[in-house]
Coordinates of C-alpha atoms and ligand atoms in Angstrom, one line a residue:
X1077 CA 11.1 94.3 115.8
X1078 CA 11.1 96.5 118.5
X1079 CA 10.2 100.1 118.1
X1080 CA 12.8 102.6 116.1
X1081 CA 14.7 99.5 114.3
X1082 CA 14.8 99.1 110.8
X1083 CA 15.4 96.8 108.2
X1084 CA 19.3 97.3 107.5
X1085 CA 20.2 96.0 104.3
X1086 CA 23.7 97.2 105.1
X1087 CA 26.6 94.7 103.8
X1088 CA 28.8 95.4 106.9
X1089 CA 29.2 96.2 109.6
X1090 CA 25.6 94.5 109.6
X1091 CA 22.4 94.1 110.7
X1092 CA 22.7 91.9 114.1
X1093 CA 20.0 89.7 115.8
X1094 CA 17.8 92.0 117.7
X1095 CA 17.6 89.0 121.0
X1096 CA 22.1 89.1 120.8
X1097 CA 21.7 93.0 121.4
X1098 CA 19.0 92.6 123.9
X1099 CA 20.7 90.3 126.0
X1100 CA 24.0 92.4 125.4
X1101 CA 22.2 95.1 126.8
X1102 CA 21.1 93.5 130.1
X1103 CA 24.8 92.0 130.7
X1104 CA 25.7 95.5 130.0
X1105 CA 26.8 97.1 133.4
X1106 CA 27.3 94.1 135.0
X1107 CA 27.9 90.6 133.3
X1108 CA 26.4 87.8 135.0
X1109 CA 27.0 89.4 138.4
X1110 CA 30.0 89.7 138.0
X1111 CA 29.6 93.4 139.2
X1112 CA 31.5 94.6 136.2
X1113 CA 30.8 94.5 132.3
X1114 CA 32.4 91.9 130.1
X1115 CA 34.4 94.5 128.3
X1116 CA 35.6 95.6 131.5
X1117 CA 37.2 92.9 132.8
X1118 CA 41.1 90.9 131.9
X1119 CA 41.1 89.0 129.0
X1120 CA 42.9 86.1 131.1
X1121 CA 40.6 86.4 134.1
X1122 CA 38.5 83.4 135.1
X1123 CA 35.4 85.8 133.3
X1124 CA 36.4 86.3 129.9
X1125 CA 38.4 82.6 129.8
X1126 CA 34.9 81.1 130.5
X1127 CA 33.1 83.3 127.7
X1128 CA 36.2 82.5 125.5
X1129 CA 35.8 79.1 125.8
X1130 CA 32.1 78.9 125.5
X1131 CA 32.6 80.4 122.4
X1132 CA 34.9 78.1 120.5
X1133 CA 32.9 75.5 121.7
X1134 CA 29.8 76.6 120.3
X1135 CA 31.4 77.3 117.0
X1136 CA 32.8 73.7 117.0
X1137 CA 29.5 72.5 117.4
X1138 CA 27.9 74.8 114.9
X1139 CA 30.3 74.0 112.2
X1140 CA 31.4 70.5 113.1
X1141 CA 34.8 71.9 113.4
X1142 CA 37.0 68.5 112.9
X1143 CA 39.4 68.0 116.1
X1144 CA 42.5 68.5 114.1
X1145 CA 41.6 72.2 113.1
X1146 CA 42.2 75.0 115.3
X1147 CA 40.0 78.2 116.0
X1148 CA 41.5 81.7 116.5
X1149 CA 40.4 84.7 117.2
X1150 CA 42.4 87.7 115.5
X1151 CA 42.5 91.4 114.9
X1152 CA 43.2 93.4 112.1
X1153 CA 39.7 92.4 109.8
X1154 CA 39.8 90.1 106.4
X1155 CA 42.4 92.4 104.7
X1156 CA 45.0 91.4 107.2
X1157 CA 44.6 87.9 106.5
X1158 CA 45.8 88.6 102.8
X1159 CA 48.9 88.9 103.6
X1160 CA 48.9 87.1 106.9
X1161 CA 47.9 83.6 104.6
X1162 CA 50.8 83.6 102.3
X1163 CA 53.4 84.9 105.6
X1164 CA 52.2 81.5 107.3
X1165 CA 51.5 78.9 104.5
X1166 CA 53.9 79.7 101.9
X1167 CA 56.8 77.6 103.6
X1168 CA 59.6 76.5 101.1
X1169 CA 57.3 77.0 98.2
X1170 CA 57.8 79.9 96.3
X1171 CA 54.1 80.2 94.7
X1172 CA 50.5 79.8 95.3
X1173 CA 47.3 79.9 93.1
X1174 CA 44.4 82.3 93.1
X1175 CA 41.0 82.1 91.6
X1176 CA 39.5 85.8 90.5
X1177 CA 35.8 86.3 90.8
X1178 CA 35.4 89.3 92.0
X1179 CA 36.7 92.4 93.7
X1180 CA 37.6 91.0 97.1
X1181 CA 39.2 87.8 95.8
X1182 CA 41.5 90.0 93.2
X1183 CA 42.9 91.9 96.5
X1184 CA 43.6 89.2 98.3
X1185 CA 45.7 88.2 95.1
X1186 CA 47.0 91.8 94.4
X1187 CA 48.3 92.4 98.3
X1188 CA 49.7 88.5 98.3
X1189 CA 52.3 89.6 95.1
X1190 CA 54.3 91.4 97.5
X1191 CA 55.2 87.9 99.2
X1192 CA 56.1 85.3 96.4
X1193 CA 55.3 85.0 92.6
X1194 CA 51.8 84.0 92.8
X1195 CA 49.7 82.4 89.9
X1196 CA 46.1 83.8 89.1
X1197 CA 44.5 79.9 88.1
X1198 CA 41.2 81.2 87.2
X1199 CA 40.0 85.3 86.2
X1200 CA 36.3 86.0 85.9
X1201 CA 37.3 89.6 84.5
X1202 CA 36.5 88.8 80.9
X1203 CA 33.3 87.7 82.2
X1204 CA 32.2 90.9 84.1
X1205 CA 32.7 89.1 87.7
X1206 CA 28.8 87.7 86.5
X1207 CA 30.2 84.1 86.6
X1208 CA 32.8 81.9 87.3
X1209 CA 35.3 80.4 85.0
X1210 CA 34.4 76.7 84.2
X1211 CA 36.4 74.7 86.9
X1212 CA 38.1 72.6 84.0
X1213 CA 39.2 75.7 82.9
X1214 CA 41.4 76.6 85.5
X1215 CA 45.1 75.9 85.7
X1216 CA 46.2 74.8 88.9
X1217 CA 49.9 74.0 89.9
X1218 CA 49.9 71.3 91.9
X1219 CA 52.9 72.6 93.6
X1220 CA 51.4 75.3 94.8
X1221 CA 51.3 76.3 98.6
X1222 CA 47.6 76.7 98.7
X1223 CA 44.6 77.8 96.7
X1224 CA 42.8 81.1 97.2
X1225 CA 39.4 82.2 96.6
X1226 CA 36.5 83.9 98.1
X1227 CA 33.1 81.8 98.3
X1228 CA 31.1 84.6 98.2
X1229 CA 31.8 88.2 96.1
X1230 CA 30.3 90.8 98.8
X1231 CA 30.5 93.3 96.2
X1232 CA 29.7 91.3 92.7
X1233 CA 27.3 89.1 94.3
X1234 CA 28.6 85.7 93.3
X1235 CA 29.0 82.7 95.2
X1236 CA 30.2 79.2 94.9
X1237 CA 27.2 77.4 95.7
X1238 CA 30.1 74.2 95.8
X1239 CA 33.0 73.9 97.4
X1240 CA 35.9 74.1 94.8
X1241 CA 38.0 70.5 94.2
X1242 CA 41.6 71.4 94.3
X1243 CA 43.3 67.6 94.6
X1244 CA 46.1 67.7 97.9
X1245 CA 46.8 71.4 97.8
X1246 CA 45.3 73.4 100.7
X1247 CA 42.5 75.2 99.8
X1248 CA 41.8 78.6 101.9
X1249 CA 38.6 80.4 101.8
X1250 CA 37.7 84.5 102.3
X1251 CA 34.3 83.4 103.9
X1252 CA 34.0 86.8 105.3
X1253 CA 30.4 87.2 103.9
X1254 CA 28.5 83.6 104.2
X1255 CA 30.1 82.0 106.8
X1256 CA 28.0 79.8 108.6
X1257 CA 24.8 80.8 106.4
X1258 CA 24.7 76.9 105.2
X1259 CA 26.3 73.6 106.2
X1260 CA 29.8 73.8 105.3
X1261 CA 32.4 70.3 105.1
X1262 CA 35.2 72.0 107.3
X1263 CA 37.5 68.9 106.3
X1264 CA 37.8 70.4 102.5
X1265 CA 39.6 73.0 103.5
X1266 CA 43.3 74.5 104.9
X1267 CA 42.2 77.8 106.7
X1268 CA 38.8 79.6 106.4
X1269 CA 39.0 82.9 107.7
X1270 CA 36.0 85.4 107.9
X1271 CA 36.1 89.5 109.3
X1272 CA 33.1 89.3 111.8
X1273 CA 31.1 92.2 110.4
X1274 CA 28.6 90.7 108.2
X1275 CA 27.6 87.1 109.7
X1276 CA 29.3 87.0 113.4
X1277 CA 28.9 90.0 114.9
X1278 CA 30.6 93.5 115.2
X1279 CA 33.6 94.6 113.3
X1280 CA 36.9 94.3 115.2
X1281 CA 37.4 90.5 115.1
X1282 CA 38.1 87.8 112.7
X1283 CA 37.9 84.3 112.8
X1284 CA 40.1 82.1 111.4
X1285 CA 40.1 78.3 111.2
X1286 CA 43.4 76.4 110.3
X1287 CA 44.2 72.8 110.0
X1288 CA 46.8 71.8 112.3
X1289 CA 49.7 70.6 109.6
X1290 CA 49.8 73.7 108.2
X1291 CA 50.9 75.6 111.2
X1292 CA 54.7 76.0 112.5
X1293 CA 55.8 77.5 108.4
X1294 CA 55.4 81.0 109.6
X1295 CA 57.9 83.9 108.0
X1296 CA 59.9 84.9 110.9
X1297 CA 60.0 88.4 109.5
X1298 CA 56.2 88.4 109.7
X1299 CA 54.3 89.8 113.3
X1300 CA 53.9 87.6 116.2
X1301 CA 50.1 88.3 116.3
X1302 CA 49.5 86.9 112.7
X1303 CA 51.2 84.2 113.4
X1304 CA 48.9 81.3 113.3
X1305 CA 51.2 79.1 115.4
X1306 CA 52.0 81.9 118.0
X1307 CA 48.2 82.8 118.5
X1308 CA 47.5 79.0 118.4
X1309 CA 49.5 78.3 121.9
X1310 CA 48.4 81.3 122.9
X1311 CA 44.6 80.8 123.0
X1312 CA 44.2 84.1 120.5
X1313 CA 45.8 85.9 123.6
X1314 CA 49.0 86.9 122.5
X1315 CA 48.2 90.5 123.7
X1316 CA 44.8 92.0 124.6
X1317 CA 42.2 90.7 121.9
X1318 CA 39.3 92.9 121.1
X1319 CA 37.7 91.6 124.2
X1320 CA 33.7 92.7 123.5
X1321 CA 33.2 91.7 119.5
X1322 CA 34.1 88.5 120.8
X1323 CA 31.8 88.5 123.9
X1324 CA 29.2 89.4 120.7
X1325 CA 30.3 86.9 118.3
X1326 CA 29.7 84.0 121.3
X1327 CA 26.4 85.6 121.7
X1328 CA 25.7 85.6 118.0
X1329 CA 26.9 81.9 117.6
X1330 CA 24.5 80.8 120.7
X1331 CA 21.3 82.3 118.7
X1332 CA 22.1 80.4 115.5
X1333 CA 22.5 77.3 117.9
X1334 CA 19.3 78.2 119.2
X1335 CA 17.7 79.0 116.0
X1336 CA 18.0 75.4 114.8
X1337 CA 21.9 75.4 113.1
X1338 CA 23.3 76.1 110.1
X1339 CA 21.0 73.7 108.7
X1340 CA 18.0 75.9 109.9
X1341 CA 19.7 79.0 108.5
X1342 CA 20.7 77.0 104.7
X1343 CA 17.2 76.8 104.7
X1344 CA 16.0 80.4 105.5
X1345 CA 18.8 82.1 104.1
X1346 CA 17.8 80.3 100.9
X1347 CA 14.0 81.2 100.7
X1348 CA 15.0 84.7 101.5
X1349 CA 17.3 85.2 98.6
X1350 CA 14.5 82.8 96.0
X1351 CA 11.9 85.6 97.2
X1352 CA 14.4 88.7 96.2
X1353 CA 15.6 87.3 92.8
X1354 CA 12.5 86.1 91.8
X1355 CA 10.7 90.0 92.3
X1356 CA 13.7 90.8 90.6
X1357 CA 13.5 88.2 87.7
X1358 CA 9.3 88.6 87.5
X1359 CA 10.2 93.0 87.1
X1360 CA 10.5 94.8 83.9
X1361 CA 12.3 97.2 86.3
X1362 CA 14.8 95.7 88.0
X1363 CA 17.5 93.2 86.8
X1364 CA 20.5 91.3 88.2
X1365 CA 23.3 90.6 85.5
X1366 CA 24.6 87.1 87.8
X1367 CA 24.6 83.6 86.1
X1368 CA 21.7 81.8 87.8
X1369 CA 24.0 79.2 89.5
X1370 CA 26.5 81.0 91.2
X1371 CA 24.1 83.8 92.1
X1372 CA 25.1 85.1 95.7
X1373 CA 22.4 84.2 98.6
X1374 CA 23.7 86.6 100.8
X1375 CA 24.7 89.8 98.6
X1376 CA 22.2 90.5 95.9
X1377 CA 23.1 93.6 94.0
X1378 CA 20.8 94.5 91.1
X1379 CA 19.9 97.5 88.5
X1380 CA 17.2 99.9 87.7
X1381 CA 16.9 99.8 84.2
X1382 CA 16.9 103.4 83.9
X1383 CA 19.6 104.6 86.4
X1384 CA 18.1 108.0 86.8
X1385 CA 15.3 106.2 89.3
X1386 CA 17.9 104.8 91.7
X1387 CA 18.5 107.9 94.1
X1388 CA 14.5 108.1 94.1
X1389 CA 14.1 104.0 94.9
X1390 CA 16.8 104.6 97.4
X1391 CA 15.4 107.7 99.5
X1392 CA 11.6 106.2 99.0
X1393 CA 13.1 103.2 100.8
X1394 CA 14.7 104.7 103.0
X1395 CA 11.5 106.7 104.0
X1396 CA 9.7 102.7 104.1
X1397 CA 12.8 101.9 107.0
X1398 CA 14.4 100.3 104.4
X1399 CA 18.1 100.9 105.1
X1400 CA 21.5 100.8 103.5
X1401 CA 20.6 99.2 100.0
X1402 CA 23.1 101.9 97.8
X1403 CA 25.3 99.6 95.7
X1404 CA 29.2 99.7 96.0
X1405 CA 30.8 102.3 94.0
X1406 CA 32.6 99.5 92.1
X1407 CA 29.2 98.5 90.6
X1408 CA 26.6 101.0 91.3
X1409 CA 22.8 100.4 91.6
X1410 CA 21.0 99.1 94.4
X1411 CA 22.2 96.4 96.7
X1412 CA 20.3 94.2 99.7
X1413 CA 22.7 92.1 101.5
X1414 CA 20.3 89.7 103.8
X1415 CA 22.9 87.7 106.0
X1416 CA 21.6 85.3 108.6
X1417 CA 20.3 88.2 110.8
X1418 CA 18.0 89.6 107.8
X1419 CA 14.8 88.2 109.1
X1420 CA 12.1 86.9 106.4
X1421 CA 9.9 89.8 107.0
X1422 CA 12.1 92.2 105.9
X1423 CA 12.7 90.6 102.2
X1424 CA 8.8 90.5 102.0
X1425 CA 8.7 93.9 102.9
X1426 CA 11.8 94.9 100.2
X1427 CA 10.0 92.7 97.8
X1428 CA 6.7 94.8 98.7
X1429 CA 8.3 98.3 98.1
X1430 CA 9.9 97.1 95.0
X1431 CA 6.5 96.0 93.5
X1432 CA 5.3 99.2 95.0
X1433 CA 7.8 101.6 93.2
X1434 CA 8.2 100.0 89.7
X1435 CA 4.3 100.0 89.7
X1436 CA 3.7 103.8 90.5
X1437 CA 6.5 104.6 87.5
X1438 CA 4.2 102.4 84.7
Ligands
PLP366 C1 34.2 92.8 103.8 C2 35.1 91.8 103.2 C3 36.5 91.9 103.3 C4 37.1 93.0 104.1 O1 37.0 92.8 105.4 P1 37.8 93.8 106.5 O2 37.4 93.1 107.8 O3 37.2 95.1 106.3 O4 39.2 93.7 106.2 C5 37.2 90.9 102.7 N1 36.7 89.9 102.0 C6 35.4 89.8 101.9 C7 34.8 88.7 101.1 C8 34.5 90.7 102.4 O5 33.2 90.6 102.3

């Protein structure tokens, strides 16, 4: 890392590849002599057109996006999209079914009530968000317009280390936190959408992948610019799109290719999280309440077991340029959120100070 950086632990916005942010800064003033910066050029110029297309393209190739899905580019972050995804999928149906594990998937279901009856199919609650309901448990209506969930619980730190099987009914996914941090079968689901801040780049953007069937059902009440159909035709250019994140999130996308794929990242992202849990599992210390198979990779939230130590571990990080591990209110604690830009070396040295601190309290 170069000088003055630090390992940010931050769950998003989030810690971005130091070589994007390099080679963001040399296009900086003037973009590929151009004579002018990306972000200050039109969005339907010949410029910007070539990085927007450069940029679905290497995201098809990243994530094997099947022909028959299409990739837009939208603004108004995840939260939008819980109200945008029953506006443009509910059609005639009057219902659709949502899985609870966690805080982000039980506001997607609380905003969608506004917009139809929707069903909750599966609640962790009664199982302190620290697991997921059995799938044979759950009560899916196969009427339903779609299913909603959230692979990964930012805040809980639980993930689906499957993908859920939900028969014909369109399954759409909150991604927003491990997107393309593994393989993924795009075909298994109806839309995946995903706010850029924690695994594509800065805030300001979110990316949203939709099968093409389930366009053209759109509430006509609902805005133009969430309008999956509307943006579709439009290339994401219905008005000015928040040109620069998307500059980033190309730039991003072009590392991973470089890196070796999602396959390369599966594999990283995996040793990175065994190295955490275990100093976490090994530690009288610490502890992480999770239920071993759905325990989040990229999220990993975790306890002191007296609490009265936490502001000490935080600001003794802190002072070690280790940044941004305070736990969300909702939970408390201490958490490290290591998304594909977290490189190795900054788990080791988490892992180190951990060791380090729960030694110099014996
Ligand atoms: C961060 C996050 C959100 C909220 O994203 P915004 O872009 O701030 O709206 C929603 N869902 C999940 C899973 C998240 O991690």
């Amino acid at each position: 890392m170069s000088a003055g950086r630090l390992y940010n632990f931050s769950a998003g916005p989030a810690t971005l590849p130091e070589t994007v942010l390099e080679k963001a800064r040399e296009s900086f003033l003037n973009f590929e002599n151009t004579g002018a910066s990306v972000m200050e050029v039109s969005h339907r110029g010949k410029v910007f057109s070539e990085v927007a297309e450069r940029t679905e393209a290497t995201l098809r190739e990243l994530m094997a996006v099947p022909d028959n899905y299409r990739v837009l580019f939208l603004p108004g972050g995840a939260t939008l999209q819980f109200s945008s995804v029953p506006n443009n999928l509910m059609g005639q149906q009057d219902s659709a079914d949502y899985i609870i594990t966690g805080h982000w998937s039980k506001k997607a279901f609380d905003l969608s009530q506004r917009y139809g009856q929707m069903r909750v199919a599966a609640d962790a609650e009664a199982l302190g968000y620290c697991d997921i309901p059995r799938a044979e448990e759950w009560v899916l209506n196969p009427g339903a317009a779609y299913v909603h969930y959230a692979p990964n619980e930012t805040i809980h730190g639980v993930e689906f280390h499957n993908t859920p099987e939900v028969g014909d009914v369109p399954l759409v996914a909150d991604m927003s936190s491990n997107i393309l941090s593994r393989p993924i079968d795009v075909s298994r689901f109806g839309v995946i959408y995903a706010g850029a801040q924690k695994n594509i780049g800065p805030s300001g953007i979110t990316l949203l992948l939709v099968r093409e069937d389930l366009l053209g059902h759109c509430r006509a009440t609902w805005p133009d610019v969430q309008n999956y159909a509307a943006q579709s035709a439009s290339g994401s250019m219905l008005n000015t799109p928040p040109t620069y994140p998307w500059y980033l999130a190309g730039l991003v996308f072009e590392w991973m290719r470089d890196q070796g794929g999602l396959a390369h990242f599966e594999v990283l992202n995996q040793r990175k999280a065994d190295k955490l849990y275990h100093a976490i599992d090994e530690s009288s210390l610490y502890s992480n309440a999770v239920a071993k198979h759905c325990r989040s990779r990229m999220n990993v939230p975790f306890v002191l077991a007296d609490d009265s130590l936490t502001a000490a571990f935080l600001a003794q990080a802190e002072q070690q340029g280790l940044l941004a591990l305070k736990g969300h209110k909702a939970v408390g604690g201490i958490r490290a959120s290591l998304y594909n830009a977290m490189p190795e070396e900054g788990v080791d040295a988490l892992v180190a100070f951990m060791r380090e601190f729960e030694r110099t309290q014996a």
